[in-house]
């Protein structure tokens, strides 16, 4: 019963390159959330997706960042033309339920640590 | 999510109980109280949640004040592995409660 799987665990990119972070939710979970944790800062919500739908992307930077959760396969967080300020830990979480229940519990992955040189 | 207030840091000795406080004076009737923790270099981990009654699970206990304006996470016997940042979060039903809002949390240090 694997948990939330994120890969790669560590990714190094040069400025201007693209970064793709993948997240496979827990079995049976159809809701995915992405969070970012900048060095020495707290976790910030980025985006909430259900299968094939972006529900809320209010925490995503307006440019260069995109997310998807296709019908088949993992959720992808894509960062185009990375800059040094994108260096952070990116965490994915999943849940079996959406926003309707305050008892909804999120299961987090171990994170993907992006370093931009 | 409604605001919570936690001490920045706390210290404990191994094998002793730890009481981590959280104030949430603006809590509404439908807000659940959730606790997560984040061990160094790891993702957040769910610990426990409750609405009105005290709750126990294999990891911890949650004591909720009668007026629900505060709660306490209790680790019965701290181990070195419990050293982490502990987050107290309120989650309402419906609306945009999926935006689990993390504050600064309490950094728990466990001394051997």
mmCIF file with all atom_site columns, C-alpha atoms in Angstrom:
data_model
loop_
_atom_site.group_PDB
_atom_site.id
_atom_site.type_symbol
_atom_site.label_atom_id
_atom_site.label_alt_id
_atom_site.label_comp_id
_atom_site.label_asym_id
_atom_site.label_entity_id
_atom_site.label_seq_id
_atom_site.pdbx_PDB_ins_code
_atom_site.Cartn_x
_atom_site.Cartn_y
_atom_site.Cartn_z
_atom_site.occupancy
_atom_site.B_iso_or_equiv
_atom_site.pdbx_formal_charge
_atom_site.auth_seq_id
_atom_site.auth_comp_id
_atom_site.auth_asym_id
_atom_site.auth_atom_id
_atom_site.pdbx_PDB_model_num
ATOM 1   C CA . UNK A 1 1   ? 0.000   0.000  0.000   1.00 0.00 ? 1   UNK A CA 1
ATOM 2   C CA . UNK A 1 2   ? 2.355   2.661  -1.293  1.00 0.00 ? 2   UNK A CA 1
ATOM 3   C CA . UNK A 1 3   ? 1.913   6.217  -0.121  1.00 0.00 ? 3   UNK A CA 1
ATOM 4   C CA . UNK A 1 4   ? 2.157   9.335  -2.241  1.00 0.00 ? 4   UNK A CA 1
ATOM 5   C CA . UNK A 1 5   ? 5.098   8.879  -4.574  1.00 0.00 ? 5   UNK A CA 1
ATOM 6   C CA . UNK A 1 6   ? 7.042   11.851 -5.837  1.00 0.00 ? 6   UNK A CA 1
ATOM 7   C CA . UNK A 1 7   ? 9.890   11.871 -8.295  1.00 0.00 ? 7   UNK A CA 1
ATOM 8   C CA . UNK A 1 8   ? 12.507  12.894 -8.757  1.00 0.00 ? 8   UNK A CA 1
ATOM 9   C CA . UNK A 1 9   ? 13.453  13.394 -5.120  1.00 0.00 ? 9   UNK A CA 1
ATOM 10  C CA . UNK A 1 10  ? 16.208  15.787 -6.143  1.00 0.00 ? 10  UNK A CA 1
ATOM 11  C CA . UNK A 1 11  ? 16.452  17.758 -9.347  1.00 0.00 ? 11  UNK A CA 1
ATOM 12  C CA . UNK A 1 12  ? 19.156  20.180 -10.445 1.00 0.00 ? 12  UNK A CA 1
ATOM 13  C CA . UNK A 1 13  ? 18.498  22.568 -13.296 1.00 0.00 ? 13  UNK A CA 1
ATOM 14  C CA . UNK A 1 14  ? 20.311  25.526 -14.790 1.00 0.00 ? 14  UNK A CA 1
ATOM 15  C CA . UNK A 1 15  ? 18.556  28.829 -15.188 1.00 0.00 ? 15  UNK A CA 1
ATOM 16  C CA . UNK A 1 16  ? 16.264  28.787 -18.214 1.00 0.00 ? 16  UNK A CA 1
ATOM 17  C CA . UNK A 1 17  ? 15.723  25.031 -18.259 1.00 0.00 ? 17  UNK A CA 1
ATOM 18  C CA . UNK A 1 18  ? 12.454  23.260 -17.556 1.00 0.00 ? 18  UNK A CA 1
ATOM 19  C CA . UNK A 1 19  ? 11.635  21.257 -14.446 1.00 0.00 ? 19  UNK A CA 1
ATOM 20  C CA . UNK A 1 20  ? 8.997   18.528 -14.359 1.00 0.00 ? 20  UNK A CA 1
ATOM 21  C CA . UNK A 1 21  ? 7.931   17.112 -11.024 1.00 0.00 ? 21  UNK A CA 1
ATOM 22  C CA . UNK A 1 22  ? 5.721   14.046 -10.867 1.00 0.00 ? 22  UNK A CA 1
ATOM 23  C CA . UNK A 1 23  ? 3.297   12.899 -8.220  1.00 0.00 ? 23  UNK A CA 1
ATOM 24  C CA . UNK A 1 24  ? 1.423   9.600  -8.020  1.00 0.00 ? 24  UNK A CA 1
ATOM 25  C CA . UNK A 1 25  ? -1.353  9.829  -5.418  1.00 0.00 ? 25  UNK A CA 1
ATOM 26  C CA . UNK A 1 26  ? -2.250  7.060  -3.024  1.00 0.00 ? 26  UNK A CA 1
ATOM 27  C CA . UNK A 1 27  ? -4.341  4.286  -4.512  1.00 0.00 ? 27  UNK A CA 1
ATOM 28  C CA . UNK A 1 28  ? -7.981  5.316  -4.512  1.00 0.00 ? 28  UNK A CA 1
ATOM 29  C CA . UNK A 1 29  ? -7.242  9.019  -4.093  1.00 0.00 ? 29  UNK A CA 1
ATOM 30  C CA . UNK A 1 30  ? -8.498  11.290 -6.847  1.00 0.00 ? 30  UNK A CA 1
ATOM 31  C CA . UNK A 1 31  ? -7.613  14.673 -5.316  1.00 0.00 ? 31  UNK A CA 1
ATOM 32  C CA . UNK A 1 32  ? -4.103  16.088 -5.603  1.00 0.00 ? 32  UNK A CA 1
ATOM 33  C CA . UNK A 1 33  ? -2.573  19.182 -4.038  1.00 0.00 ? 33  UNK A CA 1
ATOM 34  C CA . UNK A 1 34  ? 0.794   20.807 -4.628  1.00 0.00 ? 34  UNK A CA 1
ATOM 35  C CA . UNK A 1 35  ? 2.634   22.872 -2.012  1.00 0.00 ? 35  UNK A CA 1
ATOM 36  C CA . UNK A 1 36  ? 5.925   24.719 -2.125  1.00 0.00 ? 36  UNK A CA 1
ATOM 37  C CA . UNK A 1 37  ? 8.326   25.279 0.731   1.00 0.00 ? 37  UNK A CA 1
ATOM 38  C CA . UNK A 1 38  ? 11.004  27.876 0.121   1.00 0.00 ? 38  UNK A CA 1
ATOM 39  C CA . UNK A 1 39  ? 14.180  27.631 2.220   1.00 0.00 ? 39  UNK A CA 1
ATOM 40  C CA . UNK A 1 40  ? 13.505  28.642 5.832   1.00 0.00 ? 40  UNK A CA 1
ATOM 41  C CA . UNK A 1 41  ? 9.856   29.365 5.054   1.00 0.00 ? 41  UNK A CA 1
ATOM 42  C CA . UNK A 1 42  ? 6.509   27.675 5.588   1.00 0.00 ? 42  UNK A CA 1
ATOM 43  C CA . UNK A 1 43  ? 4.490   25.509 3.253   1.00 0.00 ? 43  UNK A CA 1
ATOM 44  C CA . UNK A 1 44  ? 2.396   27.433 0.740   1.00 0.00 ? 44  UNK A CA 1
ATOM 45  C CA . UNK A 1 45  ? -0.546  26.059 -1.204  1.00 0.00 ? 45  UNK A CA 1
ATOM 46  C CA . UNK A 1 46  ? -0.077  26.169 -4.960  1.00 0.00 ? 46  UNK A CA 1
ATOM 47  C CA . UNK A 1 47  ? -2.794  24.210 -6.740  1.00 0.00 ? 47  UNK A CA 1
ATOM 48  C CA . UNK A 1 48  ? -5.598  21.697 -6.213  1.00 0.00 ? 48  UNK A CA 1
ATOM 49  C CA . UNK A 1 49  ? -6.534  19.239 -8.943  1.00 0.00 ? 49  UNK A CA 1
ATOM 50  C CA . UNK A 1 50  ? -8.952  16.440 -9.519  1.00 0.00 ? 50  UNK A CA 1
ATOM 51  C CA . UNK A 1 51  ? -8.653  14.040 -12.423 1.00 0.00 ? 51  UNK A CA 1
ATOM 52  C CA . UNK A 1 52  ? -8.463  16.128 -15.615 1.00 0.00 ? 52  UNK A CA 1
ATOM 53  C CA . UNK A 1 53  ? -9.543  19.289 -13.782 1.00 0.00 ? 53  UNK A CA 1
ATOM 54  C CA . UNK A 1 54  ? -7.785  22.172 -12.101 1.00 0.00 ? 54  UNK A CA 1
ATOM 55  C CA . UNK A 1 55  ? -10.029 23.192 -9.227  1.00 0.00 ? 55  UNK A CA 1
ATOM 56  C CA . UNK A 1 56  ? -7.964  26.005 -7.709  1.00 0.00 ? 56  UNK A CA 1
ATOM 57  C CA . UNK A 1 57  ? -4.633  27.359 -8.927  1.00 0.00 ? 57  UNK A CA 1
ATOM 58  C CA . UNK A 1 58  ? -4.735  30.573 -6.916  1.00 0.00 ? 58  UNK A CA 1
ATOM 59  C CA . UNK A 1 59  ? -1.381  29.821 -5.274  1.00 0.00 ? 59  UNK A CA 1
ATOM 60  C CA . UNK A 1 60  ? 0.476   29.254 -8.518  1.00 0.00 ? 60  UNK A CA 1
ATOM 61  C CA . UNK A 1 61  ? 2.715   31.997 -9.911  1.00 0.00 ? 61  UNK A CA 1
ATOM 62  C CA . UNK A 1 62  ? 0.987   33.453 -12.965 1.00 0.00 ? 62  UNK A CA 1
ATOM 63  C CA . UNK A 1 63  ? 3.834   32.722 -15.338 1.00 0.00 ? 63  UNK A CA 1
ATOM 64  C CA . UNK A 1 64  ? 6.041   29.704 -16.038 1.00 0.00 ? 64  UNK A CA 1
ATOM 65  C CA . UNK A 1 65  ? 4.167   27.343 -13.687 1.00 0.00 ? 65  UNK A CA 1
ATOM 66  C CA . UNK A 1 66  ? 1.530   24.844 -14.753 1.00 0.00 ? 66  UNK A CA 1
ATOM 67  C CA . UNK A 1 67  ? -0.004  21.694 -13.343 1.00 0.00 ? 67  UNK A CA 1
ATOM 68  C CA . UNK A 1 68  ? -2.025  18.826 -14.703 1.00 0.00 ? 68  UNK A CA 1
ATOM 69  C CA . UNK A 1 69  ? -3.580  15.611 -13.470 1.00 0.00 ? 69  UNK A CA 1
ATOM 70  C CA . UNK A 1 70  ? -4.492  13.524 -16.507 1.00 0.00 ? 70  UNK A CA 1
ATOM 71  C CA . UNK A 1 71  ? -6.987  10.700 -16.593 1.00 0.00 ? 71  UNK A CA 1
ATOM 72  C CA . UNK A 1 72  ? -4.120  8.234  -16.702 1.00 0.00 ? 72  UNK A CA 1
ATOM 73  C CA . UNK A 1 73  ? -0.755  8.724  -15.071 1.00 0.00 ? 73  UNK A CA 1
ATOM 74  C CA . UNK A 1 74  ? 0.691   10.961 -12.393 1.00 0.00 ? 74  UNK A CA 1
ATOM 75  C CA . UNK A 1 75  ? 0.082   14.610 -11.698 1.00 0.00 ? 75  UNK A CA 1
ATOM 76  C CA . UNK A 1 76  ? 2.757   16.850 -13.178 1.00 0.00 ? 76  UNK A CA 1
ATOM 77  C CA . UNK A 1 77  ? 3.992   20.199 -11.900 1.00 0.00 ? 77  UNK A CA 1
ATOM 78  C CA . UNK A 1 78  ? 5.886   21.927 -14.694 1.00 0.00 ? 78  UNK A CA 1
ATOM 79  C CA . UNK A 1 79  ? 8.146   24.930 -14.262 1.00 0.00 ? 79  UNK A CA 1
ATOM 80  C CA . UNK A 1 80  ? 9.392   26.527 -17.444 1.00 0.00 ? 80  UNK A CA 1
ATOM 81  C CA . UNK A 1 81  ? 12.486  28.708 -17.713 1.00 0.00 ? 81  UNK A CA 1
ATOM 82  C CA . UNK A 1 82  ? 13.471  28.150 -14.100 1.00 0.00 ? 82  UNK A CA 1
ATOM 83  C CA . UNK A 1 83  ? 15.115  30.911 -12.078 1.00 0.00 ? 83  UNK A CA 1
ATOM 84  C CA . UNK A 1 84  ? 17.134  30.690 -8.860  1.00 0.00 ? 84  UNK A CA 1
ATOM 85  C CA . UNK A 1 85  ? 14.086  31.777 -6.846  1.00 0.00 ? 85  UNK A CA 1
ATOM 86  C CA . UNK A 1 86  ? 12.319  28.565 -7.875  1.00 0.00 ? 86  UNK A CA 1
ATOM 87  C CA . UNK A 1 87  ? 14.746  26.558 -5.737  1.00 0.00 ? 87  UNK A CA 1
ATOM 88  C CA . UNK A 1 88  ? 12.536  24.946 -3.128  1.00 0.00 ? 88  UNK A CA 1
ATOM 89  C CA . UNK A 1 89  ? 10.971  21.742 -1.923  1.00 0.00 ? 89  UNK A CA 1
ATOM 90  C CA . UNK A 1 90  ? 7.769   20.890 -3.753  1.00 0.00 ? 90  UNK A CA 1
ATOM 91  C CA . UNK A 1 91  ? 5.351   18.628 -1.925  1.00 0.00 ? 91  UNK A CA 1
ATOM 92  C CA . UNK A 1 92  ? 2.415   16.772 -3.351  1.00 0.00 ? 92  UNK A CA 1
ATOM 93  C CA . UNK A 1 93  ? -0.482  15.532 -1.244  1.00 0.00 ? 93  UNK A CA 1
ATOM 94  C CA . UNK A 1 94  ? -3.540  13.468 -2.036  1.00 0.00 ? 94  UNK A CA 1
ATOM 95  C CA . UNK A 1 95  ? -6.874  12.742 -0.416  1.00 0.00 ? 95  UNK A CA 1
ATOM 96  C CA . UNK A 1 96  ? -9.848  10.494 -1.125  1.00 0.00 ? 96  UNK A CA 1
ATOM 97  C CA . UNK A 1 97  ? -12.287 13.342 -0.586  1.00 0.00 ? 97  UNK A CA 1
ATOM 98  C CA . UNK A 1 98  ? -12.480 16.907 -1.718  1.00 0.00 ? 98  UNK A CA 1
ATOM 99  C CA . UNK A 1 99  ? -13.432 20.073 -0.002  1.00 0.00 ? 99  UNK A CA 1
ATOM 100 C CA . UNK A 1 100 ? -16.777 18.959 1.345   1.00 0.00 ? 100 UNK A CA 1
ATOM 101 C CA . UNK A 1 101 ? -15.483 17.547 4.616   1.00 0.00 ? 101 UNK A CA 1
ATOM 102 C CA . UNK A 1 102 ? -13.537 19.347 7.299   1.00 0.00 ? 102 UNK A CA 1
ATOM 103 C CA . UNK A 1 103 ? -12.345 15.937 8.435   1.00 0.00 ? 103 UNK A CA 1
ATOM 104 C CA . UNK A 1 104 ? -10.556 15.444 5.118   1.00 0.00 ? 104 UNK A CA 1
ATOM 105 C CA . UNK A 1 105 ? -6.989  14.258 5.775   1.00 0.00 ? 105 UNK A CA 1
ATOM 106 C CA . UNK A 1 106 ? -4.133  14.847 3.355   1.00 0.00 ? 106 UNK A CA 1
ATOM 107 C CA . UNK A 1 107 ? -1.325  12.366 2.802   1.00 0.00 ? 107 UNK A CA 1
ATOM 108 C CA . UNK A 1 108 ? 1.901   14.015 1.695   1.00 0.00 ? 108 UNK A CA 1
ATOM 109 C CA . UNK A 1 109 ? 4.767   12.698 -0.347  1.00 0.00 ? 109 UNK A CA 1
ATOM 110 C CA . UNK A 1 110 ? 8.412   13.057 0.622   1.00 0.00 ? 110 UNK A CA 1
ATOM 111 C CA . UNK A 1 111 ? 8.850   15.994 -1.728  1.00 0.00 ? 111 UNK A CA 1
ATOM 112 C CA . UNK A 1 112 ? 10.957  16.945 -4.709  1.00 0.00 ? 112 UNK A CA 1
ATOM 113 C CA . UNK A 1 113 ? 13.842  19.273 -4.007  1.00 0.00 ? 113 UNK A CA 1
ATOM 114 C CA . UNK A 1 114 ? 14.614  21.555 -6.910  1.00 0.00 ? 114 UNK A CA 1
ATOM 115 C CA . UNK A 1 115 ? 17.932  23.352 -7.070  1.00 0.00 ? 115 UNK A CA 1
ATOM 116 C CA . UNK A 1 116 ? 18.447  25.965 -9.771  1.00 0.00 ? 116 UNK A CA 1
ATOM 117 C CA . UNK A 1 117 ? 22.052  26.813 -10.539 1.00 0.00 ? 117 UNK A CA 1
ATOM 118 C CA . UNK B 2 1   ? -8.861  28.708 7.402   1.00 0.00 ? 1   UNK B CA 1
ATOM 119 C CA . UNK B 2 2   ? -9.218  30.491 10.732  1.00 0.00 ? 2   UNK B CA 1
ATOM 120 C CA . UNK B 2 3   ? -6.030  31.606 12.429  1.00 0.00 ? 3   UNK B CA 1
ATOM 121 C CA . UNK B 2 4   ? -4.156  29.561 15.020  1.00 0.00 ? 4   UNK B CA 1
ATOM 122 C CA . UNK B 2 5   ? -1.411  30.622 17.426  1.00 0.00 ? 5   UNK B CA 1
ATOM 123 C CA . UNK B 2 6   ? 1.356   28.297 18.569  1.00 0.00 ? 6   UNK B CA 1
ATOM 124 C CA . UNK B 2 7   ? 4.611   28.819 20.474  1.00 0.00 ? 7   UNK B CA 1
ATOM 125 C CA . UNK B 2 8   ? 7.601   29.054 18.161  1.00 0.00 ? 8   UNK B CA 1
ATOM 126 C CA . UNK B 2 9   ? 9.508   26.323 19.935  1.00 0.00 ? 9   UNK B CA 1
ATOM 127 C CA . UNK B 2 10  ? 9.363   23.846 22.792  1.00 0.00 ? 10  UNK B CA 1
ATOM 128 C CA . UNK B 2 11  ? 11.817  21.466 24.329  1.00 0.00 ? 11  UNK B CA 1
ATOM 129 C CA . UNK B 2 12  ? 11.301  18.085 25.928  1.00 0.00 ? 12  UNK B CA 1
ATOM 130 C CA . UNK B 2 13  ? 13.288  15.183 27.279  1.00 0.00 ? 13  UNK B CA 1
ATOM 131 C CA . UNK B 2 14  ? 13.115  11.735 25.819  1.00 0.00 ? 14  UNK B CA 1
ATOM 132 C CA . UNK B 2 15  ? 10.457  9.445  27.325  1.00 0.00 ? 15  UNK B CA 1
ATOM 133 C CA . UNK B 2 16  ? 8.641   12.364 28.978  1.00 0.00 ? 16  UNK B CA 1
ATOM 134 C CA . UNK B 2 17  ? 5.187   13.607 27.969  1.00 0.00 ? 17  UNK B CA 1
ATOM 135 C CA . UNK B 2 18  ? 4.917   16.669 25.760  1.00 0.00 ? 18  UNK B CA 1
ATOM 136 C CA . UNK B 2 19  ? 1.970   19.057 25.652  1.00 0.00 ? 19  UNK B CA 1
ATOM 137 C CA . UNK B 2 20  ? 1.880   21.262 22.564  1.00 0.00 ? 20  UNK B CA 1
ATOM 138 C CA . UNK B 2 21  ? -0.656  24.094 22.886  1.00 0.00 ? 21  UNK B CA 1
ATOM 139 C CA . UNK B 2 22  ? -2.652  25.814 20.155  1.00 0.00 ? 22  UNK B CA 1
ATOM 140 C CA . UNK B 2 23  ? -4.967  28.800 20.491  1.00 0.00 ? 23  UNK B CA 1
ATOM 141 C CA . UNK B 2 24  ? -7.777  29.283 17.997  1.00 0.00 ? 24  UNK B CA 1
ATOM 142 C CA . UNK B 2 25  ? -10.086 31.841 19.537  1.00 0.00 ? 25  UNK B CA 1
ATOM 143 C CA . UNK B 2 26  ? -11.889 32.590 16.238  1.00 0.00 ? 26  UNK B CA 1
ATOM 144 C CA . UNK B 2 27  ? -12.819 28.969 15.574  1.00 0.00 ? 27  UNK B CA 1
ATOM 145 C CA . UNK B 2 28  ? -16.279 28.452 14.105  1.00 0.00 ? 28  UNK B CA 1
ATOM 146 C CA . UNK B 2 29  ? -18.709 25.660 14.854  1.00 0.00 ? 29  UNK B CA 1
ATOM 147 C CA . UNK B 2 30  ? -17.862 23.608 11.768  1.00 0.00 ? 30  UNK B CA 1
ATOM 148 C CA . UNK B 2 31  ? -14.058 23.899 12.010  1.00 0.00 ? 31  UNK B CA 1
ATOM 149 C CA . UNK B 2 32  ? -12.127 20.716 12.616  1.00 0.00 ? 32  UNK B CA 1
ATOM 150 C CA . UNK B 2 33  ? -8.817  20.937 14.493  1.00 0.00 ? 33  UNK B CA 1
ATOM 151 C CA . UNK B 2 34  ? -6.024  19.141 12.650  1.00 0.00 ? 34  UNK B CA 1
ATOM 152 C CA . UNK B 2 35  ? -2.426  18.510 13.627  1.00 0.00 ? 35  UNK B CA 1
ATOM 153 C CA . UNK B 2 36  ? 0.342   17.689 11.196  1.00 0.00 ? 36  UNK B CA 1
ATOM 154 C CA . UNK B 2 37  ? 4.049   17.426 11.778  1.00 0.00 ? 37  UNK B CA 1
ATOM 155 C CA . UNK B 2 38  ? 7.059   17.751 9.534   1.00 0.00 ? 38  UNK B CA 1
ATOM 156 C CA . UNK B 2 39  ? 10.228  15.865 10.360  1.00 0.00 ? 39  UNK B CA 1
ATOM 157 C CA . UNK B 2 40  ? 13.492  17.286 9.004   1.00 0.00 ? 40  UNK B CA 1
ATOM 158 C CA . UNK B 2 41  ? 13.784  16.936 5.228   1.00 0.00 ? 41  UNK B CA 1
ATOM 159 C CA . UNK B 2 42  ? 10.437  15.139 4.961   1.00 0.00 ? 42  UNK B CA 1
ATOM 160 C CA . UNK B 2 43  ? 6.907   15.948 3.907   1.00 0.00 ? 43  UNK B CA 1
ATOM 161 C CA . UNK B 2 44  ? 4.205   16.842 6.416   1.00 0.00 ? 44  UNK B CA 1
ATOM 162 C CA . UNK B 2 45  ? 2.622   13.913 8.189   1.00 0.00 ? 45  UNK B CA 1
ATOM 163 C CA . UNK B 2 46  ? -0.913  13.771 9.554   1.00 0.00 ? 46  UNK B CA 1
ATOM 164 C CA . UNK B 2 47  ? -1.027  13.284 13.310  1.00 0.00 ? 47  UNK B CA 1
ATOM 165 C CA . UNK B 2 48  ? -4.589  13.628 14.553  1.00 0.00 ? 48  UNK B CA 1
ATOM 166 C CA . UNK B 2 49  ? -7.794  15.648 14.196  1.00 0.00 ? 49  UNK B CA 1
ATOM 167 C CA . UNK B 2 50  ? -10.953 16.315 16.156  1.00 0.00 ? 50  UNK B CA 1
ATOM 168 C CA . UNK B 2 51  ? -14.089 18.438 16.281  1.00 0.00 ? 51  UNK B CA 1
ATOM 169 C CA . UNK B 2 52  ? -15.376 18.650 19.846  1.00 0.00 ? 52  UNK B CA 1
ATOM 170 C CA . UNK B 2 53  ? -14.410 15.576 21.823  1.00 0.00 ? 53  UNK B CA 1
ATOM 171 C CA . UNK B 2 54  ? -10.939 14.527 22.874  1.00 0.00 ? 54  UNK B CA 1
ATOM 172 C CA . UNK B 2 55  ? -9.335  12.064 20.484  1.00 0.00 ? 55  UNK B CA 1
ATOM 173 C CA . UNK B 2 56  ? -6.707  9.351  20.851  1.00 0.00 ? 56  UNK B CA 1
ATOM 174 C CA . UNK B 2 57  ? -4.786  7.425  18.235  1.00 0.00 ? 57  UNK B CA 1
ATOM 175 C CA . UNK B 2 58  ? -1.564  5.463  18.127  1.00 0.00 ? 58  UNK B CA 1
ATOM 176 C CA . UNK B 2 59  ? 0.522   8.581  17.634  1.00 0.00 ? 59  UNK B CA 1
ATOM 177 C CA . UNK B 2 60  ? -0.951  11.087 20.056  1.00 0.00 ? 60  UNK B CA 1
ATOM 178 C CA . UNK B 2 61  ? -3.927  12.464 21.949  1.00 0.00 ? 61  UNK B CA 1
ATOM 179 C CA . UNK B 2 62  ? -5.824  15.650 21.225  1.00 0.00 ? 62  UNK B CA 1
ATOM 180 C CA . UNK B 2 63  ? -7.413  17.504 24.095  1.00 0.00 ? 63  UNK B CA 1
ATOM 181 C CA . UNK B 2 64  ? -9.961  20.125 23.028  1.00 0.00 ? 64  UNK B CA 1
ATOM 182 C CA . UNK B 2 65  ? -11.114 22.826 25.428  1.00 0.00 ? 65  UNK B CA 1
ATOM 183 C CA . UNK B 2 66  ? -14.810 22.919 26.209  1.00 0.00 ? 66  UNK B CA 1
ATOM 184 C CA . UNK B 2 67  ? -15.227 26.276 24.434  1.00 0.00 ? 67  UNK B CA 1
ATOM 185 C CA . UNK B 2 68  ? -13.029 24.974 21.568  1.00 0.00 ? 68  UNK B CA 1
ATOM 186 C CA . UNK B 2 69  ? -10.911 28.111 21.616  1.00 0.00 ? 69  UNK B CA 1
ATOM 187 C CA . UNK B 2 70  ? -7.785  26.100 22.347  1.00 0.00 ? 70  UNK B CA 1
ATOM 188 C CA . UNK B 2 71  ? -6.459  22.589 22.040  1.00 0.00 ? 71  UNK B CA 1
ATOM 189 C CA . UNK B 2 72  ? -3.420  20.598 23.126  1.00 0.00 ? 72  UNK B CA 1
ATOM 190 C CA . UNK B 2 73  ? -1.570  17.886 21.283  1.00 0.00 ? 73  UNK B CA 1
ATOM 191 C CA . UNK B 2 74  ? -0.193  15.348 23.736  1.00 0.00 ? 74  UNK B CA 1
ATOM 192 C CA . UNK B 2 75  ? 2.698   13.042 22.968  1.00 0.00 ? 75  UNK B CA 1
ATOM 193 C CA . UNK B 2 76  ? 2.665   10.587 25.840  1.00 0.00 ? 76  UNK B CA 1
ATOM 194 C CA . UNK B 2 77  ? 6.329   9.564  25.703  1.00 0.00 ? 77  UNK B CA 1
ATOM 195 C CA . UNK B 2 78  ? 8.503   11.660 23.453  1.00 0.00 ? 78  UNK B CA 1
ATOM 196 C CA . UNK B 2 79  ? 11.162  9.927  21.415  1.00 0.00 ? 79  UNK B CA 1
ATOM 197 C CA . UNK B 2 80  ? 13.996  11.412 19.406  1.00 0.00 ? 80  UNK B CA 1
ATOM 198 C CA . UNK B 2 81  ? 11.974  10.621 16.308  1.00 0.00 ? 81  UNK B CA 1
ATOM 199 C CA . UNK B 2 82  ? 9.269   13.043 17.491  1.00 0.00 ? 82  UNK B CA 1
ATOM 200 C CA . UNK B 2 83  ? 11.572  16.026 16.936  1.00 0.00 ? 83  UNK B CA 1
ATOM 201 C CA . UNK B 2 84  ? 9.723   17.972 14.251  1.00 0.00 ? 84  UNK B CA 1
ATOM 202 C CA . UNK B 2 85  ? 7.712   21.086 13.482  1.00 0.00 ? 85  UNK B CA 1
ATOM 203 C CA . UNK B 2 86  ? 4.132   20.603 14.651  1.00 0.00 ? 86  UNK B CA 1
ATOM 204 C CA . UNK B 2 87  ? 1.348   22.476 12.880  1.00 0.00 ? 87  UNK B CA 1
ATOM 205 C CA . UNK B 2 88  ? -2.117  23.139 14.292  1.00 0.00 ? 88  UNK B CA 1
ATOM 206 C CA . UNK B 2 89  ? -4.599  23.856 11.493  1.00 0.00 ? 89  UNK B CA 1
ATOM 207 C CA . UNK B 2 90  ? -8.322  24.566 11.398  1.00 0.00 ? 90  UNK B CA 1
ATOM 208 C CA . UNK B 2 91  ? -10.347 23.130 8.535   1.00 0.00 ? 91  UNK B CA 1
ATOM 209 C CA . UNK B 2 92  ? -13.932 24.072 7.795   1.00 0.00 ? 92  UNK B CA 1
ATOM 210 C CA . UNK B 2 93  ? -16.296 21.909 5.837   1.00 0.00 ? 93  UNK B CA 1
ATOM 211 C CA . UNK B 2 94  ? -16.908 23.121 2.312   1.00 0.00 ? 94  UNK B CA 1
ATOM 212 C CA . UNK B 2 95  ? -15.655 26.336 0.771   1.00 0.00 ? 95  UNK B CA 1
ATOM 213 C CA . UNK B 2 96  ? -11.944 26.427 0.061   1.00 0.00 ? 96  UNK B CA 1
ATOM 214 C CA . UNK B 2 97  ? -10.899 24.342 3.056   1.00 0.00 ? 97  UNK B CA 1
ATOM 215 C CA . UNK B 2 98  ? -8.701  22.182 0.786   1.00 0.00 ? 98  UNK B CA 1
ATOM 216 C CA . UNK B 2 99  ? -6.144  24.987 1.095   1.00 0.00 ? 99  UNK B CA 1
ATOM 217 C CA . UNK B 2 100 ? -4.594  23.457 4.181   1.00 0.00 ? 100 UNK B CA 1
ATOM 218 C CA . UNK B 2 101 ? -2.987  26.627 5.551   1.00 0.00 ? 101 UNK B CA 1
ATOM 219 C CA . UNK B 2 102 ? 0.280   26.016 7.373   1.00 0.00 ? 102 UNK B CA 1
ATOM 220 C CA . UNK B 2 103 ? 1.504   28.609 9.851   1.00 0.00 ? 103 UNK B CA 1
ATOM 221 C CA . UNK B 2 104 ? 4.968   28.620 11.376  1.00 0.00 ? 104 UNK B CA 1
ATOM 222 C CA . UNK B 2 105 ? 4.161   25.785 13.773  1.00 0.00 ? 105 UNK B CA 1
ATOM 223 C CA . UNK B 2 106 ? 6.051   24.756 16.902  1.00 0.00 ? 106 UNK B CA 1
ATOM 224 C CA . UNK B 2 107 ? 9.551   23.379 16.577  1.00 0.00 ? 107 UNK B CA 1
ATOM 225 C CA . UNK B 2 108 ? 9.831   20.549 19.097  1.00 0.00 ? 108 UNK B CA 1
ATOM 226 C CA . UNK B 2 109 ? 13.305  19.588 20.252  1.00 0.00 ? 109 UNK B CA 1
ATOM 227 C CA . UNK B 2 110 ? 13.673  16.290 22.104  1.00 0.00 ? 110 UNK B CA 1
ATOM 228 C CA . UNK B 2 111 ? 16.728  15.897 24.306  1.00 0.00 ? 111 UNK B CA 1
ATOM 229 C CA . UNK B 2 112 ? 18.205  12.422 24.877  1.00 0.00 ? 112 UNK B CA 1
#
